[in-house]
XYZ file of C-alpha atoms in Angstrom:
303
model
C 74.306 -3.349 95.146
C 77.418 -2.969 92.994
C 78.319 -6.621 93.520
C 75.014 -7.688 91.963
C 75.717 -5.527 88.925
C 79.176 -6.969 88.329
C 79.669 -8.905 85.096
C 81.951 -11.911 84.673
C 84.878 -10.952 82.470
C 84.879 -12.358 78.958
C 87.382 -12.081 76.124
C 84.541 -11.685 73.629
C 85.235 -8.801 71.237
C 81.969 -8.713 69.335
C 78.580 -7.302 70.281
C 75.524 -9.418 71.023
C 73.266 -6.371 70.698
C 72.701 -4.270 67.602
C 72.777 -1.041 69.608
C 74.843 -0.962 72.809
C 76.161 -3.036 75.705
C 77.442 -1.851 79.081
C 79.299 -3.801 81.764
C 80.786 -3.310 85.212
C 83.912 -5.408 85.828
C 85.702 -5.959 89.135
C 88.508 -8.489 88.806
C 91.785 -9.701 90.236
C 94.511 -11.860 88.696
C 93.362 -11.400 85.116
C 95.724 -12.758 82.454
C 97.318 -10.161 80.226
C 95.082 -9.527 77.221
C 96.262 -9.243 73.635
C 96.192 -6.164 71.472
C 93.017 -6.156 69.391
C 90.447 -4.043 67.573
C 86.716 -4.237 66.892
C 84.032 -2.664 64.726
C 82.239 -0.559 67.355
C 82.946 2.402 69.635
C 84.198 1.552 73.115
C 83.935 3.884 76.095
C 86.244 2.673 78.867
C 85.749 4.181 82.353
C 88.702 3.479 84.660
C 87.760 3.122 88.344
C 90.662 1.361 90.042
C 93.795 -0.668 89.371
C 97.419 -0.541 88.239
C 96.804 -0.337 84.516
C 98.015 1.451 81.410
C 96.306 1.519 78.055
C 97.930 1.103 74.692
C 96.186 2.662 71.704
C 97.879 2.091 68.369
C 101.583 2.771 69.085
C 101.199 4.897 72.246
C 100.818 3.957 75.915
C 99.125 6.072 78.611
C 99.130 5.556 82.367
C 95.570 5.544 83.712
C 94.302 7.153 86.884
C 90.868 6.770 88.497
C 88.325 8.949 86.737
C 89.862 8.640 83.275
C 87.515 7.970 80.369
C 88.919 6.474 77.178
C 87.104 6.469 73.851
C 88.381 3.891 71.381
C 87.001 4.291 67.835
C 86.163 1.303 65.610
C 89.104 -0.475 63.952
C 91.621 1.068 66.363
C 94.195 -1.292 67.898
C 94.278 -1.137 71.690
C 95.174 -3.132 74.800
C 94.791 -2.738 78.552
C 98.229 -3.387 80.079
C 97.866 -4.755 83.614
C 100.952 -4.062 85.759
C 99.806 -5.632 89.037
C 97.176 -8.317 88.451
C 96.742 -8.887 92.190
C 95.211 -5.470 92.755
C 91.494 -4.885 92.198
C 90.868 -3.867 88.605
C 87.531 -2.069 88.270
C 86.092 -0.416 85.183
C 82.943 0.205 83.172
C 82.901 -0.728 79.511
C 80.309 0.706 77.119
C 80.083 -0.570 73.542
C 78.081 1.386 70.971
C 77.509 0.143 67.436
C 78.111 2.345 64.413
C 74.476 1.851 63.418
C 73.286 3.207 66.766
C 75.617 6.177 66.343
C 74.004 6.868 62.979
C 70.598 6.816 64.658
C 71.827 9.300 67.265
C 73.252 11.527 64.541
C 69.785 11.804 63.019
C 68.555 13.133 66.365
C 71.441 15.558 66.896
C 75.111 15.938 65.984
C 75.689 16.778 69.653
C 75.632 13.051 70.466
C 78.803 12.512 68.428
C 80.871 15.483 69.615
C 83.239 13.327 71.693
C 83.738 10.863 68.838
C 84.491 13.655 66.377
C 86.900 15.214 68.864
C 88.864 11.955 69.106
C 88.886 11.564 65.326
C 90.118 15.136 64.784
C 92.714 15.337 67.563
C 93.773 11.794 68.449
C 93.101 12.642 72.113
C 91.574 9.393 73.305
C 91.515 10.129 77.047
C 89.737 12.722 79.168
C 90.500 13.264 82.843
C 87.896 14.033 85.506
C 88.011 15.331 89.044
C 86.487 13.130 91.726
C 83.232 15.097 91.828
C 82.551 14.956 88.103
C 83.384 11.259 88.002
C 81.083 10.524 90.950
C 78.245 11.887 88.837
C 79.217 9.650 85.918
C 79.401 6.594 88.192
C 75.947 7.329 89.568
C 74.531 7.526 86.041
C 76.190 4.257 84.995
C 75.113 2.325 88.089
C 71.595 3.679 87.697
C 71.573 2.458 84.100
C 72.902 -0.964 85.118
C 70.255 -1.278 87.838
C 67.587 -0.563 85.238
C 69.053 -3.143 82.853
C 69.175 -5.815 85.555
C 65.741 -4.938 86.939
C 62.216 -5.701 85.776
C 60.370 -2.462 86.490
C 57.590 -1.099 84.348
C 58.892 1.028 81.472
C 62.305 -0.654 81.638
C 63.167 -0.365 77.938
C 62.164 3.287 77.800
C 64.250 4.125 80.869
C 67.252 2.246 79.451
C 67.067 4.170 76.185
C 66.761 7.462 78.052
C 69.603 6.438 80.366
C 72.066 5.478 77.638
C 71.328 8.555 75.553
C 71.540 10.748 78.641
C 74.900 9.233 79.558
C 76.270 9.786 76.053
C 75.195 13.426 75.935
C 76.605 13.922 79.456
C 80.012 12.663 78.281
C 79.864 14.908 75.225
C 79.048 17.873 77.441
C 82.062 17.135 79.654
C 84.517 17.113 76.756
C 82.883 20.196 75.223
C 83.161 22.099 78.502
C 86.771 21.048 78.928
C 87.607 22.427 75.503
C 85.578 25.628 75.688
C 85.453 26.631 79.358
C 88.731 27.362 81.084
C 88.456 25.814 84.522
C 88.496 28.348 87.295
C 87.589 28.165 90.937
C 85.538 31.302 90.284
C 83.632 29.804 87.332
C 80.497 27.742 86.999
C 82.379 24.434 87.119
C 82.966 24.633 90.853
C 79.357 25.580 91.511
C 77.945 22.829 89.267
C 80.248 20.189 90.743
C 79.220 21.268 94.226
C 75.550 20.811 93.297
C 76.241 17.352 91.855
C 78.223 16.323 94.927
C 75.529 17.405 97.367
C 72.801 15.589 95.433
C 74.806 12.360 95.396
C 75.743 12.472 99.097
C 72.630 13.719 100.887
C 72.636 10.700 103.178
C 76.243 11.292 104.274
C 78.008 13.846 106.465
C 78.035 17.093 104.475
C 79.894 19.717 106.469
C 81.637 22.582 104.733
C 84.975 21.109 105.827
C 84.162 17.764 104.188
C 83.148 19.419 100.917
C 86.188 21.716 100.924
C 88.478 18.699 101.304
C 86.825 17.041 98.305
C 87.416 20.120 96.137
C 90.873 20.996 97.508
C 89.852 24.625 97.981
C 89.112 26.658 101.090
C 85.686 26.421 102.673
C 85.491 30.218 102.678
C 85.951 30.287 98.916
C 83.229 27.648 98.441
C 80.892 29.632 100.685
C 81.502 32.773 98.647
C 80.962 31.077 95.269
C 77.826 29.313 96.472
C 76.273 32.412 98.053
C 76.888 34.402 94.876
C 75.383 31.680 92.658
C 72.436 30.532 94.789
C 71.763 33.411 97.166
C 71.769 31.148 100.229
C 74.494 29.416 102.202
C 75.742 25.896 101.510
C 74.215 24.758 104.812
C 70.808 26.201 103.918
C 70.864 24.566 100.499
C 71.803 21.142 101.922
C 69.048 21.440 104.526
C 66.443 22.300 101.880
C 67.545 19.437 99.621
C 67.295 16.994 102.520
C 63.887 18.259 103.583
C 62.451 17.994 100.074
C 63.943 14.501 99.725
C 62.228 13.528 103.000
C 58.981 15.076 101.787
C 59.081 13.022 98.581
C 59.800 9.865 100.580
C 56.843 10.545 102.899
C 54.616 10.951 99.847
C 55.615 7.405 98.987
C 54.359 6.266 102.411
C 57.833 5.692 103.861
C 58.311 5.389 107.617
C 59.108 8.753 109.260
C 61.908 7.426 111.467
C 63.599 5.749 108.520
C 63.238 8.822 106.331
C 64.957 11.380 108.527
C 67.841 9.023 109.311
C 68.281 8.157 105.638
C 68.834 11.781 104.648
C 71.375 12.928 107.174
C 69.346 14.174 110.155
C 70.948 13.129 113.438
C 67.781 13.099 115.533
C 64.027 13.447 115.153
C 63.724 16.713 117.074
C 66.011 18.624 114.690
C 64.239 17.039 111.713
C 60.834 17.923 113.195
C 61.741 21.570 113.757
C 63.285 22.004 110.304
C 60.406 20.235 108.528
C 57.719 22.294 110.293
C 59.580 25.541 109.641
C 59.932 24.724 105.940
C 56.464 23.298 105.232
C 54.285 24.668 108.034
C 53.231 21.249 109.342
C 54.925 18.445 111.253
C 56.136 15.341 109.371
C 53.292 13.283 110.879
C 50.677 15.897 109.993
C 51.984 16.048 106.443
C 52.029 12.263 106.109
C 48.512 11.865 107.582
C 47.073 14.657 105.436
C 48.517 13.214 102.236
C 47.270 9.765 103.175
C 43.749 11.114 103.740
C 43.808 12.973 100.413
C 44.950 9.839 98.618
C 42.178 7.835 100.264
C 39.593 10.446 99.273
C 40.850 10.498 95.685
C 40.832 6.700 95.551
C 37.284 6.599 96.955
C 36.089 9.127 94.399
C 37.791 7.183 91.633
C 36.089 3.922 92.692
C 32.684 5.628 92.785
C 33.183 6.928 89.272
C 34.154 3.434 88.109
C 30.967 1.970 89.653
C 28.822 4.552 87.902
């Protein structure tokens, strides 16, 4: 999927759109670029590579998960140290005119930009969980841009604005909420991680390793915040995801395997306990209801 969304690198430093442009680059052996500036805001999301970034007269080493905001008319340059290594990044360009339109909706959209202007802090760092959420949002936006689904333009506008406000929220939280393993950040990041990895192995040990904290501490924080265990929450999320997929007429065997259930018997027992019917009974009942509704609709049309 990501390969299809990859853009060919270009040295173009002007926008083709009046509002915004977003790209996913994955390159090797790129020539060293020159220092430059442009008349729009650039969000640079660093995914992978041996790269530093120069902004005006300072140079910063980049690490995966870093987000850089470069204001208009600010000299900058990506300094590639090892061009043979994969160099992956997202680049989001936003015009000043589009920023003015966002300002009319809410000043909250421009919090990050104002922060950079006031402090000169161009870079924010993210843990792996927070950055996974950002990546999911960006890839979802790119899929919408490259697709042809109904309501495409509306979804793109919602996606770009949602991404911008998400970035502003991150920098606001970093400035106003002191990170603590006992605070909401750990709980929220845990929720994000589970939602993005439902189809993968999600044991408490795996999650604890991702957060670099003990599994007992995660269990305690989660139980206090949600009132149920991590395992119970993951199970419920998977069951409701399967339920939604069955509503879309997906195949039962494909559904339970897609959302982390090892075998049908365990899926069957959990599904029936949660919803009171078996997966097949639920699927058949919903199909019959849809058919009845469709039949009633056709009769009304004939009348």
